[in-house]
Coordinates of C-alpha atoms in Angstrom, one line a residue:
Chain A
X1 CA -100.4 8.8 80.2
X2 CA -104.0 8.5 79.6
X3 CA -106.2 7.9 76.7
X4 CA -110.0 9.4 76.6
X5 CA -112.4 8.9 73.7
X6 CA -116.2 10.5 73.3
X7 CA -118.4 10.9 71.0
X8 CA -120.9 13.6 70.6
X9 CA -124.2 14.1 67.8
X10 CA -123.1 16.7 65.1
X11 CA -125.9 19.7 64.0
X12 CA -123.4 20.3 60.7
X13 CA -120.4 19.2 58.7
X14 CA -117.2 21.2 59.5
X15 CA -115.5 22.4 56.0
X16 CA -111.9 21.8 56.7
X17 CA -108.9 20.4 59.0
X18 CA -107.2 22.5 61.2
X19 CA -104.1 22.2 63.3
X20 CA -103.3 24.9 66.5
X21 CA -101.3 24.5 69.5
X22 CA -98.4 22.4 70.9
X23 CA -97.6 19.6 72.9
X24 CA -95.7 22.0 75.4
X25 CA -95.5 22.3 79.1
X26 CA -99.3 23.3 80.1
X27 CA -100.2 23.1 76.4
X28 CA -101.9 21.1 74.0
X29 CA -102.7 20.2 70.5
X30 CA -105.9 20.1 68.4
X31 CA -106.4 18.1 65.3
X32 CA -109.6 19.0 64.2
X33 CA -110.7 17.3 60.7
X34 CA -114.2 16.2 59.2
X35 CA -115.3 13.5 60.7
X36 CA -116.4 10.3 58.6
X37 CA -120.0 9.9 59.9
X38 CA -122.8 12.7 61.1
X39 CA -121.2 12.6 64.6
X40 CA -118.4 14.1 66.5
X41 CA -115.5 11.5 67.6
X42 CA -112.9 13.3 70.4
X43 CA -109.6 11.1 71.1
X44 CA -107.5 12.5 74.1
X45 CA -104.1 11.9 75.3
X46 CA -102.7 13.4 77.9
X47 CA -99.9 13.0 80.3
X48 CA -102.0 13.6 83.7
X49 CA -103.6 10.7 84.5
X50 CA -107.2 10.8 86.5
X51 CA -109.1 13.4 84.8
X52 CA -111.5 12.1 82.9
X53 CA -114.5 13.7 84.8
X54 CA -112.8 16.7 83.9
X55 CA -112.2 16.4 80.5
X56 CA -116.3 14.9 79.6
X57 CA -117.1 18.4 81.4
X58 CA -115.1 20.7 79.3
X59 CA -116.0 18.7 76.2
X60 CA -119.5 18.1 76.9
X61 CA -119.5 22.0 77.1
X62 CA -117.8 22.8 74.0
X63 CA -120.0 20.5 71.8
X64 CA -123.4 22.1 73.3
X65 CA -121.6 25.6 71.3
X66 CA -119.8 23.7 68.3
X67 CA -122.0 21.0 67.2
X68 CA -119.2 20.7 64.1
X69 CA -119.4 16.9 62.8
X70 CA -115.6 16.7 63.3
X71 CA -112.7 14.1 64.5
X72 CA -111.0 15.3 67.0
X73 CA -107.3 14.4 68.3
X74 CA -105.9 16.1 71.1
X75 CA -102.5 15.6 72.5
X76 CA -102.1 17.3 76.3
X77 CA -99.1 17.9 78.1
X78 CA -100.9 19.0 81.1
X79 CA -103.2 22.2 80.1
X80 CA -105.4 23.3 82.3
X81 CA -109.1 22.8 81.5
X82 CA -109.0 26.8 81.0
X83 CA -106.5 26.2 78.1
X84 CA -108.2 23.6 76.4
X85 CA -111.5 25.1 76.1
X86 CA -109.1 28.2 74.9
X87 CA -107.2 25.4 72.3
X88 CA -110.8 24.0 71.2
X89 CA -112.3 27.8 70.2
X90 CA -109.2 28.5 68.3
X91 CA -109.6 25.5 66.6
X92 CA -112.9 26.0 66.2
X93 CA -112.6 29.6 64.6
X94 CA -110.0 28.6 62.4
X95 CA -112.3 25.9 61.0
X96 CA -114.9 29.1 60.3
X97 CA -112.8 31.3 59.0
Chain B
X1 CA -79.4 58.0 76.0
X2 CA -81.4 61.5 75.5
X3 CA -85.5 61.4 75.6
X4 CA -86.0 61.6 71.9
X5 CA -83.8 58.6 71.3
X6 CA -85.4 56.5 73.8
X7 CA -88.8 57.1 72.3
X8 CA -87.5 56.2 68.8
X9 CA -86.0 53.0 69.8
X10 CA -89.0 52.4 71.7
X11 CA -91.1 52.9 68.4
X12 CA -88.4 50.5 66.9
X13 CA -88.9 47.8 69.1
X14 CA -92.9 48.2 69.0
X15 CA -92.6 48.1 65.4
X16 CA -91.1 44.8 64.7
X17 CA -92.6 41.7 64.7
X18 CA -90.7 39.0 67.3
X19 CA -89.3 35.7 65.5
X20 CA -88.5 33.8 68.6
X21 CA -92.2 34.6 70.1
X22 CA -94.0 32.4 66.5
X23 CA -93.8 29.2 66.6
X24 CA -91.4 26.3 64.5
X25 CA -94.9 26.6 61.8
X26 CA -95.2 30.2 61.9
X27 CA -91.2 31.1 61.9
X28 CA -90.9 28.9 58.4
X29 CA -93.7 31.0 57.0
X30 CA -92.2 34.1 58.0
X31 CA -88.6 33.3 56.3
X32 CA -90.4 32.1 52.6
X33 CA -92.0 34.3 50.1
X34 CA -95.4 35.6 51.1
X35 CA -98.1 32.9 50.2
X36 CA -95.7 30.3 49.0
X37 CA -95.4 28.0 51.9
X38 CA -96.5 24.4 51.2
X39 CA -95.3 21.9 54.6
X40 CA -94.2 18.3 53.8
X41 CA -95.3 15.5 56.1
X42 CA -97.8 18.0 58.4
X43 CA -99.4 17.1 61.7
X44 CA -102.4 15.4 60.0
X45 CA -99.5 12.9 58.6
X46 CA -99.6 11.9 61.6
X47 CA -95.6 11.1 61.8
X48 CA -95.5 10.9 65.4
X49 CA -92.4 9.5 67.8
X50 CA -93.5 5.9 68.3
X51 CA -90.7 5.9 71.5
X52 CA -92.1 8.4 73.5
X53 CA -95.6 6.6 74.0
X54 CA -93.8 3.4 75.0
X55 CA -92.3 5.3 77.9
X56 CA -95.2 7.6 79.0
X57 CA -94.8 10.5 77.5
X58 CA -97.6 12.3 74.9
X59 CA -96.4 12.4 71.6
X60 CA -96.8 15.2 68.7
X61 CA -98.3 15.2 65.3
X62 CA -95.3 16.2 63.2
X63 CA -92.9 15.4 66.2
X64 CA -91.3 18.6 66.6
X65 CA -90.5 19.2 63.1
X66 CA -91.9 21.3 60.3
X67 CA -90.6 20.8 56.9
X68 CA -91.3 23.4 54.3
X69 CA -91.2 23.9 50.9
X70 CA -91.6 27.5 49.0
X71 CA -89.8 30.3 47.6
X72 CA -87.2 32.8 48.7
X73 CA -87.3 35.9 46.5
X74 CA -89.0 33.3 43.8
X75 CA -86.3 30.7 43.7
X76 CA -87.2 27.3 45.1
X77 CA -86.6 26.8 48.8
X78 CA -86.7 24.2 51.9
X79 CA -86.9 25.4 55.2
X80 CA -86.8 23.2 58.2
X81 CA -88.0 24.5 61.4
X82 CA -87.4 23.1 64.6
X83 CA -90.4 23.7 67.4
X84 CA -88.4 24.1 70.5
X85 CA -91.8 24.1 73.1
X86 CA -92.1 20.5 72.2
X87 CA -89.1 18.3 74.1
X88 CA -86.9 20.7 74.3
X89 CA -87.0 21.1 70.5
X90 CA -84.8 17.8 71.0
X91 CA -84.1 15.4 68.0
X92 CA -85.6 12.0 68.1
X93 CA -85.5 9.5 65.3
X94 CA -88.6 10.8 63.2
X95 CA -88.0 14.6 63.3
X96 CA -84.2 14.1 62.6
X97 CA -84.8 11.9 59.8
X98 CA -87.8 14.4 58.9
X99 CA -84.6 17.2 58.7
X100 CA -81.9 14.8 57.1
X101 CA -84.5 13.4 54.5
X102 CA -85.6 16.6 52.7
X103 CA -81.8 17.8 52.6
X104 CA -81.3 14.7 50.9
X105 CA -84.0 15.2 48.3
X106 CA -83.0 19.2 47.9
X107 CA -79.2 17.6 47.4
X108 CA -80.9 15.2 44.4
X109 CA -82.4 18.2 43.2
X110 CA -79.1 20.0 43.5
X111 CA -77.6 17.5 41.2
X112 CA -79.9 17.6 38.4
X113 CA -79.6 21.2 38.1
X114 CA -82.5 22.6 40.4
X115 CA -81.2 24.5 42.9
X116 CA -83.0 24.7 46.1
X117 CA -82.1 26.7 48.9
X118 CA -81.9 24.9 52.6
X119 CA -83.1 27.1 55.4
X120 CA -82.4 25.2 58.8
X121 CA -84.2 27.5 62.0
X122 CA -82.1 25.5 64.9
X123 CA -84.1 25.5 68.2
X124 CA -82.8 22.6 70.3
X125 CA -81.1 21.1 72.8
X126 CA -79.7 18.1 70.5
X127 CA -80.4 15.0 70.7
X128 CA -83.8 13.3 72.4
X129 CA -82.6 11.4 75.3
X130 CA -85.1 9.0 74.9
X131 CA -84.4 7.7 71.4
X132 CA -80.7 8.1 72.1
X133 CA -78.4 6.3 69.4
X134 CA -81.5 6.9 66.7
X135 CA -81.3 10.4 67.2
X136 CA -77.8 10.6 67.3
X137 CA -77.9 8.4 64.4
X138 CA -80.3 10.7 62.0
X139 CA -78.3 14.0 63.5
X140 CA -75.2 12.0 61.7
X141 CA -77.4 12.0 59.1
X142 CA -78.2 15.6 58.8
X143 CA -74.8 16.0 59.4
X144 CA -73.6 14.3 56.1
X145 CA -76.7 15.9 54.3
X146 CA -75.3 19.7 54.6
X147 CA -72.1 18.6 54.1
X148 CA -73.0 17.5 50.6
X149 CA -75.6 20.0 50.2
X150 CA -73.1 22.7 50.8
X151 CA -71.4 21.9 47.5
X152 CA -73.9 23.3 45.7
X153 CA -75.5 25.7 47.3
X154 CA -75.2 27.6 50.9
X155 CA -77.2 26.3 54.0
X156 CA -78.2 28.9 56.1
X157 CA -78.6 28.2 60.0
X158 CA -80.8 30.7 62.0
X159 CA -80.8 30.6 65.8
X160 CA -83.2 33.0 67.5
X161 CA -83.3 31.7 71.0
X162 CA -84.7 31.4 73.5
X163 CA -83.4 27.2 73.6
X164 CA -80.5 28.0 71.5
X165 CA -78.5 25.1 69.6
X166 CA -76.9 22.7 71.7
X167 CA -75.6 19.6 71.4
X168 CA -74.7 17.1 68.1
X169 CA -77.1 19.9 66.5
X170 CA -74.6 22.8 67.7
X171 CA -72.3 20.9 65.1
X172 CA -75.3 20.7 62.6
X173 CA -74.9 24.4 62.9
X174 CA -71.4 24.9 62.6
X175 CA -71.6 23.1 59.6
X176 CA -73.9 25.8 57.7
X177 CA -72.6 28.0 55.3
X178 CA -73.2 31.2 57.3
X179 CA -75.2 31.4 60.4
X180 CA -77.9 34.4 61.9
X181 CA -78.4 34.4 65.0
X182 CA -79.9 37.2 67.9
X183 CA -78.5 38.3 71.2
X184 CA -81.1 35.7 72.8
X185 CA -79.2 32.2 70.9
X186 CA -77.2 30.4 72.9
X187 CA -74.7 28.2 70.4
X188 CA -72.8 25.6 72.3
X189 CA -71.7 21.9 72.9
X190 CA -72.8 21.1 76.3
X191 CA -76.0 23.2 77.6
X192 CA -74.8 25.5 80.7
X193 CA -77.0 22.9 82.9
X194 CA -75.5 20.0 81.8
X195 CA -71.9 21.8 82.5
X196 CA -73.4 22.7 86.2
X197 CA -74.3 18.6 86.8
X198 CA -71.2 17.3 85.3
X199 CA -68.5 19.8 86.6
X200 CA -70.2 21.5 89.4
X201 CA -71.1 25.1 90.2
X202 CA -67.9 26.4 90.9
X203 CA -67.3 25.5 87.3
X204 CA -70.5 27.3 86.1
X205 CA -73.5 28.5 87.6
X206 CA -76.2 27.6 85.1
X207 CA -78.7 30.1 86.5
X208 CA -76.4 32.9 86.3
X209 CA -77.7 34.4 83.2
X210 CA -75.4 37.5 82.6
X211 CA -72.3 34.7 82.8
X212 CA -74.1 32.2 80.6
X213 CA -74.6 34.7 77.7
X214 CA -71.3 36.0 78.1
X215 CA -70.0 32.8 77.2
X216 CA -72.2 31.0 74.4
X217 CA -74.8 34.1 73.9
X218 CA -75.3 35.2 70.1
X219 CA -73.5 38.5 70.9
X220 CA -70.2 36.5 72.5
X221 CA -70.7 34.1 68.9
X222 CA -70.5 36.9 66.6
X223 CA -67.6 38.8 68.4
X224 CA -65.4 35.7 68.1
X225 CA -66.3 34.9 64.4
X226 CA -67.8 31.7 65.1
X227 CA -71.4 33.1 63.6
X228 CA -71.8 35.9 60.4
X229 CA -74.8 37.6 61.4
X230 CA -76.0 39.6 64.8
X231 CA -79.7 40.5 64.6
X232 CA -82.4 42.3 66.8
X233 CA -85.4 39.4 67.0
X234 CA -86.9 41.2 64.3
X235 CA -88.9 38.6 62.0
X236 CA -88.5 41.1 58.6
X237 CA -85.3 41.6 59.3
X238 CA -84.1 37.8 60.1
X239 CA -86.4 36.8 56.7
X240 CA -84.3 39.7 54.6
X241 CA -80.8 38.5 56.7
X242 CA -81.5 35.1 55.2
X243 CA -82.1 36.3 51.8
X244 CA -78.7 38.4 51.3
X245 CA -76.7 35.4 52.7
X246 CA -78.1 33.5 49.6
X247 CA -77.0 36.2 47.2
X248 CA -73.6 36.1 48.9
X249 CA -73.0 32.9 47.0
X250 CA -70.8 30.0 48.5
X251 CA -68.7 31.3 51.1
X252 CA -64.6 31.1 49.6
X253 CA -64.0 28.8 52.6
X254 CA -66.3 26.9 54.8
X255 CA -65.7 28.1 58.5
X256 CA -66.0 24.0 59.1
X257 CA -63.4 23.4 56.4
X258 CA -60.8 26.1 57.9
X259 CA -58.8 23.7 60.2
X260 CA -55.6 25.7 60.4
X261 CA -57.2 28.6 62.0
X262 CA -59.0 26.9 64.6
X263 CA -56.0 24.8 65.4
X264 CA -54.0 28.1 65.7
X265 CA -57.1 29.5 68.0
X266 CA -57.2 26.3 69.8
X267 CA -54.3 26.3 70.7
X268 CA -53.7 30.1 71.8
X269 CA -55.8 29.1 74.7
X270 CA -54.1 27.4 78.0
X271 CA -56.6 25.1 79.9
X272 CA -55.0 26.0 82.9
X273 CA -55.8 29.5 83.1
X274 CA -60.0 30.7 83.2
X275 CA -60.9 32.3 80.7
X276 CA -64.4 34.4 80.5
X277 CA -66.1 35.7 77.4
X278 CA -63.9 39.1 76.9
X279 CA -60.6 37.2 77.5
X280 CA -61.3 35.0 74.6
X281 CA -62.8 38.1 72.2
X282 CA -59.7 39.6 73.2
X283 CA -57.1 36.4 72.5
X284 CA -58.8 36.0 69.4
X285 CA -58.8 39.3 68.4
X286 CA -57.9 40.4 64.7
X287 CA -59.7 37.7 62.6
X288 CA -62.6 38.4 65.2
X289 CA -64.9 40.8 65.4
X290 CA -65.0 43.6 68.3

């Protein structure tokens, strides 16, 4: 088990908390609230230990689309980087709609 | 089956909506009134297992539990849905107390005259080994809870599969007033794995699926009278199921409370001889179901 925080600058405040997914096999969680300063704050645990490098990527890539000044928790049980990305635009379209 | 007949039922089965595909969240929303679901202690409560952690393992917002309050055909209601994706949909010492605690405050409400009605969606293969006597301790505790809730009003068990109800939970659901289940449940002390490790495979082959589900399946279940209701997984149809077993009042007898007839059953069956899933439907035949 493996804990990963980042922190990203925010273009906008996000509206609302929102909760998808599940800490299933290959599956994940996403916490997504406002965030308590103008920046973004991600917290990852996940049960695969070693993929940090991994992780930064698919973040850093999501927050050059989101830019939503948001905390993020996720909990991982071993989703590929596929089905986070997948987990973070759900999250993040709940959070718009 | 003619053409015409196999188009309709294939209509049928495109037209309903699958409970055992939502989610613990989603199935709790499906059961209650449209737009009255309110959830007690949600993910962002952040009432995580603080045992899991200590022994590697990631733990979930709302552990495994969603606890809801909200109406059934307008009248107050509780429903507490177990996510069975997440451990196994096993009961560790926060989601079990999660379960026993808001029976206990619909049982206070109960006694000062505001009925609400307990909804218990049973997805799980009993107790968390990793919290072990806490979990076995709170599913004591939920244990207890229905048996004093009962008095009041009925407690409705659904099992929809695919985990089915296993365990000190498979007692949990034997203590309900009336249980649902579909063909997919599986309702059962020991899981058909933990038979195959224990007893060997000569005793049962676990992946044998047609045997398994001729023993503990939802359709075996309702044949011997050990559950009331046998439904497609049909989300409108489970809601509305769960609905006319409230309107059906307290049962005369709880099936828990009719010792007599399960001694009698009990004891119509000789451990020395194997019996499979017809043999029993047909050695209990009469009070059971065909």
């Amino acid at each position: 088990m493996e804990r990963i925080e980042l922190d990203y600058p925010a273009r906008h405040a996000v509206p609302r908390r929102v909760h998808v997914g599940v800490v299933g096999s290959g599956d994940l969680e996403v916490l997504l609230e406002p965030s308590p300063d103008q920046r973004a704050h991600v917290l990852v645990n996940t049960s695969v230990d070693g993929f940090g490098v991994v992780w930064k990527s698919v973040l850093d890539r999501f927050f050059e689309r989101f830019g939503g000044a948001a905390s993020i928790e996720i909990n991982d049980f071993g989703a590929t980087p596929g089905t986070v990305m997948l987990r973070l635009e759900q999250a993040a379209e709940a959070v718009r709609a | 089956m003619s053409a015409v007949a196999a188009v309709r039922e294939h209509r049928q089965f495109l037209g309903r909506t699958s409970f055992i595909e939502m989610g613990a969240r989603e199935r709790a929303r499906a059961i209650l009134d449209a737009g009255s679901f309110r959830e007690l202690l949600g993910p962002f409560d952040r009432l995580k297992s603080p045992w899991l952690p200590l022994q590697g393992i990631v733990a979930q917002s709302d552990d495994g539990v969603v606890l809801a309050r909200g109406t059934l055909d307008g009248r107050p209601a509780l429903v507490a849905a177990i996510e069975s994706i997440y451990q196994g949909g096993s009961m560790g010492e926060v989601s079990g107390a999660k379960i026993a605690g808001a029976l206990e405050l619909a049982l206070r409400d109960c006694e000062q005259g505001k009925p609400v009605l307990p909804v218990l969606l049973l997805e799980t293969g009993g107790v968390r080994l990793q919290e072990a006597n806490l979990g076995l301790a709170v599913i004591a505790e939920i244990h207890a809870a229905i048996v004093a809730l009962r008095r009041h009003v009925p407690v409705i068990g659904v099992i929809s599969g695919m985990v089915g109800c296993f365990g000190g939970m498979s007692l949990a659901a034997a203590l309900c007033s009336r249980l649902i289940v579909t063909r997919q449940a599986r309702l059962g002390m020991n899981g058909p794995e933990v038979i195959e490790q224990e007893a060997g495979i000569a005793e049962l082959d676990a992946s044998d699926r047609a045997l398994v589900w001729s023993l503990i399946g939802g359709e075996q279940r309702y044949a011997v009278g050990l559950v009331d209701e046998l439904l497609e997984d049909d989300a409108v149809a489970i809601a509305a199921s769960v609905r006319t077993a409230f309107a059906q009042g307290l049962p005369r007898q709880e099936r828990s409370a009719q010792v007599d007839l399960y001694l009698e059953r009990l004891a119509a069956i000789d451990p020395q001889r194997p019996l499979d899933g017809p043999g029993l439907r047909a050695l209990w035949h009469g009070a059971a179901r065909s």
